mmCIF file of C-alpha atoms in Angstrom:
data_model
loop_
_atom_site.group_PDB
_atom_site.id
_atom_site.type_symbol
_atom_site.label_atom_id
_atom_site.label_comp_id
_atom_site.label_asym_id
_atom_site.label_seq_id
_atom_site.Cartn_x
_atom_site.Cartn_y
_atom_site.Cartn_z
ATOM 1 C CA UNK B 23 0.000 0.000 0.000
ATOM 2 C CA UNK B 24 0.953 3.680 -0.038
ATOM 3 C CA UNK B 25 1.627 5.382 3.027
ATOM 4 C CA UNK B 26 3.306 9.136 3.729
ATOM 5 C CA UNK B 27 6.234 8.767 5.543
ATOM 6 C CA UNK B 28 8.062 11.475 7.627
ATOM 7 C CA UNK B 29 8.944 13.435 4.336
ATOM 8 C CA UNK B 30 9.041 10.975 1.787
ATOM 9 C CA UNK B 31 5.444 8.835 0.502
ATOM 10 C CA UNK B 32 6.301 4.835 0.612
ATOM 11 C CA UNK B 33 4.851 2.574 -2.044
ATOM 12 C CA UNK B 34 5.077 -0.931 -0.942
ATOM 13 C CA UNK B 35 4.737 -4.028 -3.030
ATOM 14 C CA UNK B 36 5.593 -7.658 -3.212
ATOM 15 C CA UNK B 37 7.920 -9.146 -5.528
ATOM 16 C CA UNK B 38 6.823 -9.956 -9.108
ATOM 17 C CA UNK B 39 4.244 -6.795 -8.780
ATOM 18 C CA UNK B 40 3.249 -3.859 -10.694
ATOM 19 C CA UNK B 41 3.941 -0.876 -9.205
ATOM 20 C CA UNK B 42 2.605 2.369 -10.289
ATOM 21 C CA UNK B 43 4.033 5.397 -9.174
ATOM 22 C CA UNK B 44 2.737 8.731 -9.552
ATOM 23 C CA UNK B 45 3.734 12.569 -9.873
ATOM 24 C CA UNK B 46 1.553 15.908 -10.346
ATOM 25 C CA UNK B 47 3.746 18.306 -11.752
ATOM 26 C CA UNK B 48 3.295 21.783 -11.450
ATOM 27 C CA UNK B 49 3.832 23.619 -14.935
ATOM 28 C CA UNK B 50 1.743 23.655 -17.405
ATOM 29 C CA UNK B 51 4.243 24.774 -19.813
ATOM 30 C CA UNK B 52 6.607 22.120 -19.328
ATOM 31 C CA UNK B 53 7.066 19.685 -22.447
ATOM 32 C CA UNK B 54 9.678 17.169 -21.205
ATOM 33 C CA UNK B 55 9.364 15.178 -18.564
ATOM 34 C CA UNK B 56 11.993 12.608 -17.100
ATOM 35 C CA UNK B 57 11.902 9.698 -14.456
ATOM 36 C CA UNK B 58 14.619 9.052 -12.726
ATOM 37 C CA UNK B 59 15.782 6.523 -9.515
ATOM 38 C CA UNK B 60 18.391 6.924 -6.889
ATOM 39 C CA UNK B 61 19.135 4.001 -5.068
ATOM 40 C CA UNK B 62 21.044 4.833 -1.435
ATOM 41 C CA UNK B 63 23.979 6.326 -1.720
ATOM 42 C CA UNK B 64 24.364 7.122 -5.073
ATOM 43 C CA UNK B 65 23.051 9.703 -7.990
ATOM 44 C CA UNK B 66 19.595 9.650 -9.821
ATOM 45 C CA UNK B 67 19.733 7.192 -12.566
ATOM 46 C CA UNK B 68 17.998 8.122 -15.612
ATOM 47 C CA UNK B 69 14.854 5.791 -16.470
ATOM 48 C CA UNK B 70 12.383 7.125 -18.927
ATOM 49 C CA UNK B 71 12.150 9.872 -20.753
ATOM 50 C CA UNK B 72 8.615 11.434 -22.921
ATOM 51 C CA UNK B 73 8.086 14.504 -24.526
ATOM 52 C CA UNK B 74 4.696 16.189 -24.561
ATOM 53 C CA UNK B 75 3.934 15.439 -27.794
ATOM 54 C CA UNK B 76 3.402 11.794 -26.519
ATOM 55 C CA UNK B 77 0.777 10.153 -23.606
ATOM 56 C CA UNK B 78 2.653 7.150 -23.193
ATOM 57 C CA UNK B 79 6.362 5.521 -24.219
ATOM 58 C CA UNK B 80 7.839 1.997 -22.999
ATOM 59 C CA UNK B 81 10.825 0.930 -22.170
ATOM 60 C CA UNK B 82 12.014 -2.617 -20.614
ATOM 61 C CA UNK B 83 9.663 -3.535 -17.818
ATOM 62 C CA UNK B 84 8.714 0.194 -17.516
ATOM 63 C CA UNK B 85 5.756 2.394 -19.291
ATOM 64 C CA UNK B 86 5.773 6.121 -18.371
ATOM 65 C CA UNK B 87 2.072 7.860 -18.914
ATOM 66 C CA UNK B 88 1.171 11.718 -19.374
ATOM 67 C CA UNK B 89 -1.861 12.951 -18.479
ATOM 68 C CA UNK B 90 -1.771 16.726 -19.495
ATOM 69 C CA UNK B 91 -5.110 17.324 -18.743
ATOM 70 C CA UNK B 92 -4.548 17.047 -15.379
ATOM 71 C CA UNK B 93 -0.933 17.438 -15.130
ATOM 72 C CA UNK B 94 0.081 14.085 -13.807
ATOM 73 C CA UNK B 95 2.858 11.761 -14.632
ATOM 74 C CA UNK B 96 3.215 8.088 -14.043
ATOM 75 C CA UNK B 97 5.849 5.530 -13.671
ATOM 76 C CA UNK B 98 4.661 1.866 -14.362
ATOM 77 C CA UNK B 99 6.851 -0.949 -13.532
ATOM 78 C CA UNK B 100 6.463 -4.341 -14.441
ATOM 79 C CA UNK B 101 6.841 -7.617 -12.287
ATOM 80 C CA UNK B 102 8.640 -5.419 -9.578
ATOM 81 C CA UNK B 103 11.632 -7.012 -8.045
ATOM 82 C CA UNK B 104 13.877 -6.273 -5.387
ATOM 83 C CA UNK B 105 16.598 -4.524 -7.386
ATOM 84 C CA UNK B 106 13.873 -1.779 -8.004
ATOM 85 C CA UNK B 107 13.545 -0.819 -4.264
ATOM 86 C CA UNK B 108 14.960 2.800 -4.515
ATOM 87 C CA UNK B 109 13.925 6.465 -4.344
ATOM 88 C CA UNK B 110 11.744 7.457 -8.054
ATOM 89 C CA UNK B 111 11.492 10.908 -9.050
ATOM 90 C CA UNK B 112 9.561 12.820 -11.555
ATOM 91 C CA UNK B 113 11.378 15.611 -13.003
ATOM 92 C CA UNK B 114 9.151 18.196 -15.602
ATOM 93 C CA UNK B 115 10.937 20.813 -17.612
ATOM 94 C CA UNK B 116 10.264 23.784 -20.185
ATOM 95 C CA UNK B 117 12.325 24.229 -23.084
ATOM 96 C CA UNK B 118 14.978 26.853 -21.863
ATOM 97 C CA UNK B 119 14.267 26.372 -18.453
ATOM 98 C CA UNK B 120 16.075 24.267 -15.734
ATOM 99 C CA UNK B 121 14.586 21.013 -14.541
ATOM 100 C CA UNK B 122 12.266 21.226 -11.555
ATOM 101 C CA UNK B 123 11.923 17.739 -9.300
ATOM 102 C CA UNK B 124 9.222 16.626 -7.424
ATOM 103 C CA UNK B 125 9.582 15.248 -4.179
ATOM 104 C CA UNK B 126 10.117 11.774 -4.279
ATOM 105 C CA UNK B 127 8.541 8.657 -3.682
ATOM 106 C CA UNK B 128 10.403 5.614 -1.756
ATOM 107 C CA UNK B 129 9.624 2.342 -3.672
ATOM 108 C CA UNK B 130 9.514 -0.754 -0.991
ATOM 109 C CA UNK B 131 9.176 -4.204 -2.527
ATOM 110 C CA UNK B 132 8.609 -7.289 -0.012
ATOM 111 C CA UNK B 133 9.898 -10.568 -0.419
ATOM 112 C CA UNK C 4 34.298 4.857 -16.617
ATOM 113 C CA UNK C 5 32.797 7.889 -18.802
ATOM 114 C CA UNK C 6 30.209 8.681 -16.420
ATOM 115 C CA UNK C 7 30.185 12.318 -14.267
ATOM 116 C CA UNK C 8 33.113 12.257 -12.174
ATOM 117 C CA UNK C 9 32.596 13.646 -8.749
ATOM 118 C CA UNK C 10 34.735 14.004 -5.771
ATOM 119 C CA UNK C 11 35.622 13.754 -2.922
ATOM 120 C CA UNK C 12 32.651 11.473 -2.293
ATOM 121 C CA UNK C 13 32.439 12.564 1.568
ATOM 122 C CA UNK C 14 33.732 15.516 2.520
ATOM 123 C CA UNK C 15 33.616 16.625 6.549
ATOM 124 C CA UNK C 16 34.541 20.484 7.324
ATOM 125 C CA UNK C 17 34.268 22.437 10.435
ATOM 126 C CA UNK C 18 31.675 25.515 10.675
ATOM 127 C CA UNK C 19 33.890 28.442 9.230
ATOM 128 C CA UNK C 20 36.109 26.315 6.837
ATOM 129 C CA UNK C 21 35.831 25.978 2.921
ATOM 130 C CA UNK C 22 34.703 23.395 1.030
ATOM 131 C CA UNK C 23 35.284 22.131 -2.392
ATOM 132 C CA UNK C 24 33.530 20.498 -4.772
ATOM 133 C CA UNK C 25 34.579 18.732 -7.539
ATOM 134 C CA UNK C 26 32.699 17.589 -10.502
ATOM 135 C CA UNK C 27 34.038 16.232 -14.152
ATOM 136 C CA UNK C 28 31.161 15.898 -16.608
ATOM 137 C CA UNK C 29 30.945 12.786 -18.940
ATOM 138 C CA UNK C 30 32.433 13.079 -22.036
ATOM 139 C CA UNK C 31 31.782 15.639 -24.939
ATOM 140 C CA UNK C 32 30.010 17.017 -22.521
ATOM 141 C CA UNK C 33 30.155 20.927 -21.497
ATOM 142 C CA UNK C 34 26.562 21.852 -19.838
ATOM 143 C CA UNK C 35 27.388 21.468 -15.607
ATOM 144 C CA UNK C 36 24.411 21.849 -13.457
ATOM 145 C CA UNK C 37 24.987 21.721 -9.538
ATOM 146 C CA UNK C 38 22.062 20.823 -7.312
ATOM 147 C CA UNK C 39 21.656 20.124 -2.992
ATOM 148 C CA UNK C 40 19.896 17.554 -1.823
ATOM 149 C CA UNK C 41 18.548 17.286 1.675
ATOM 150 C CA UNK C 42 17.677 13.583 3.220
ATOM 151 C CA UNK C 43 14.503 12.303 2.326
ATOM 152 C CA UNK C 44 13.750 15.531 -0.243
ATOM 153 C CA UNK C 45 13.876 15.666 -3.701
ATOM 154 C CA UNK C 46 17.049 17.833 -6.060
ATOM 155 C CA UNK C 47 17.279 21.722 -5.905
ATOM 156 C CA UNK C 48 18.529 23.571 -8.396
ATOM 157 C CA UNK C 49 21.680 25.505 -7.677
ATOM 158 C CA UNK C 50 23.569 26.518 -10.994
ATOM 159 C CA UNK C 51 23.861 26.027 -14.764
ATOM 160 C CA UNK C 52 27.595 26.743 -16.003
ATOM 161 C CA UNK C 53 29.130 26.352 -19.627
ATOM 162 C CA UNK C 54 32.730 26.463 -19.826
ATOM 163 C CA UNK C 55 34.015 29.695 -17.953
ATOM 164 C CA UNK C 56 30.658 30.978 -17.729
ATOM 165 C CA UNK C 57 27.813 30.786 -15.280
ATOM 166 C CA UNK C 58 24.470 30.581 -17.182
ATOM 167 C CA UNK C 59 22.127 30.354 -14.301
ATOM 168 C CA UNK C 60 22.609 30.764 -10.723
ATOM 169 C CA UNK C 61 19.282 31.767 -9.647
ATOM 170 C CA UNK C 62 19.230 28.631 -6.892
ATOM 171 C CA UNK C 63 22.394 29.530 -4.773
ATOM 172 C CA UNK C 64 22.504 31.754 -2.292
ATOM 173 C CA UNK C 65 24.163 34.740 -2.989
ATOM 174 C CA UNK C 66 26.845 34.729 0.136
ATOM 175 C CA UNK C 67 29.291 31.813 0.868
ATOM 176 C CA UNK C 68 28.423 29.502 -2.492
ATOM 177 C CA UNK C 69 30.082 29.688 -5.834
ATOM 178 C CA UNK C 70 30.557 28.185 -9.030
ATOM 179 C CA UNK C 71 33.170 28.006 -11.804
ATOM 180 C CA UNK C 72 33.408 25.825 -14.792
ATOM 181 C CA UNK C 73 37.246 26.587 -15.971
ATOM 182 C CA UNK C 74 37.894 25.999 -19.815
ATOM 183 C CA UNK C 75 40.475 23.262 -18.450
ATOM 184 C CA UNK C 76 40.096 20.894 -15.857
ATOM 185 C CA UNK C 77 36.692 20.662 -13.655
ATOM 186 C CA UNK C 78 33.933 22.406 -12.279
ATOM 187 C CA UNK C 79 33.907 23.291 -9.219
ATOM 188 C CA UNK C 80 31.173 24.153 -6.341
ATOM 189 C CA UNK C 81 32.859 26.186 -3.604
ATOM 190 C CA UNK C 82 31.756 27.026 -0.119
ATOM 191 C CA UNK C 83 32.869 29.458 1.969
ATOM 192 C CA UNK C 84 32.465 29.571 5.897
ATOM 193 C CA UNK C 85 30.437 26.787 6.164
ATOM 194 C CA UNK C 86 28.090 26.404 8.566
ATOM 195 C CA UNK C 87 25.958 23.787 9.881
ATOM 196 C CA UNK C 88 23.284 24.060 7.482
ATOM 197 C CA UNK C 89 25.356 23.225 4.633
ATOM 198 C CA UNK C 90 25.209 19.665 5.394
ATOM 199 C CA UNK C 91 23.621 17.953 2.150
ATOM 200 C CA UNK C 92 24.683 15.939 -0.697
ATOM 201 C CA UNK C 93 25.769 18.076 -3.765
ATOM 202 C CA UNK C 94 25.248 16.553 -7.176
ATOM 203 C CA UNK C 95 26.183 17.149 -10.451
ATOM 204 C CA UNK C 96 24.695 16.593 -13.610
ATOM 205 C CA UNK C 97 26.074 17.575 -17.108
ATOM 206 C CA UNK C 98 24.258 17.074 -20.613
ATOM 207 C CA UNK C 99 25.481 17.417 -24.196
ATOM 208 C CA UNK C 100 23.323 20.183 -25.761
ATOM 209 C CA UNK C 101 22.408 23.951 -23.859
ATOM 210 C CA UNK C 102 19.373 23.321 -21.568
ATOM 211 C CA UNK C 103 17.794 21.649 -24.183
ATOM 212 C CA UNK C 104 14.694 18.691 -24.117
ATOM 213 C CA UNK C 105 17.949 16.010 -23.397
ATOM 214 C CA UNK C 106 18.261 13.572 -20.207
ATOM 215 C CA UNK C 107 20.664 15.391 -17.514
ATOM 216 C CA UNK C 108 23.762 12.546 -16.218
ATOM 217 C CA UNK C 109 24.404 12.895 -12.258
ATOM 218 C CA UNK C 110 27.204 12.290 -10.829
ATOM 219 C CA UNK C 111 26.846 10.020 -6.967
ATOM 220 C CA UNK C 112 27.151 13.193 -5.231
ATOM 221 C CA UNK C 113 29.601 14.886 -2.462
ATOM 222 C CA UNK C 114 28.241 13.575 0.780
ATOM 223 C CA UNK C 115 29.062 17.227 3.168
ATOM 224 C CA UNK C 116 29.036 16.885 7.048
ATOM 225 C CA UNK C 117 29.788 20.000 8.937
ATOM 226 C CA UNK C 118 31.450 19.659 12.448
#
């Protein structure tokens, strides 16, 4: 389930899963928008990429969704497994313009 | 390993001292972009640097912080004074093209403990 930790929400699932996660971003100018994870201890890792021009693109085990109707961004992960367990974050971003992040969501998966 | 290069990776200073941070972008790459993270938050923009010139520094404060990108050798995210609030990881990112619709590379961060 998904709970709101001290700072960061926590999505937990079991192994072999799909986990959604989501992000409202804030602009409704921005036209690229990038997911990226950080595991502990080390930088974000780029995961998907889409440009506003699209609603949905898929890469291995992972389909990124754009809702710009509603400004909302989501992360879809197939069969989850522990190797995923990490920080995700949604990052939007106008042409021009510096990248703005959103806060972060802790992905938990159970054995 | 052509990743971003960034070092050290944990760096421990007492309030008043300087620290330095160093980062090397990946390859063919000349776009740096410095950013503070806080635990459990998400990236904050500090500043955008081409080589020897400082694009956008509209996230870092205006006393203490400062950033060069030198036309040899790395860039490099200085601190002055430090205080206890400094603590944070500092990453780096560089990209190939000018703040264009491209993914941004990090770095694993300086890891920044003040005494």
């Amino acid at each position: 389930g998904e709970s709101v930790g001290l700072h960061l929400p926590t999505l937990s699932v079991q192994e072999g899963d799909n986990s959604i996660i989501n992000c409202a971003y804030s602009n409704s100018a921005s036209d690229y928008f990038i997911w990226y994870k950080q595991e502990s201890g080390k930088g974000p890792q780029f995961i998907i990429d889409i440009r506003s021009n699209m609603d949905k693109r898929q890469g291995q085990r992972v389909t990124v969704l754009l809702n710009k109707t509603v400004k909302h961004l989501s992360l879809q992960i197939a069969a989850t497994q522990p190797g995923d367990s990490a920080v995700y974050f949604c990052a939007e971003k106008n042409y021009g313009q510096n990248f703005v992040f959103g806060p972060g969501t802790r992905l938990s998966v159970l054995p | 390993n052509a990743g971003v290069m960034q070092n050290p990776r944990h760096l421990v200073r007492r309030r008043g001292q300087e620290a330095r941070l160093r980062c090397s972008p990946m390859k063919g790459h000349s776009h740096v972009y410095w950013y503070r993270q806080l635990p459990e938050e998400g990236l904050k923009f500090m500043v955008y640097l081409q080589k020897e010139n400082i694009i956008d520094e509209s996230g870092m404060p205006k006393e203490r912080f400062s950033a060069e990108f030198p036309k040899e050798g790395p860039s490099i995210l200085r601190i002055q004074q430090v205080v206890r609030g400094d603590s944070a990881a500092y990453f780096c990112a560089s990209s190939l093209a000018e703040n264009s619709n491209q993914p941004q590379h990090f770095g694993d961060g300086t890891r920044l403990s003040i005494l």
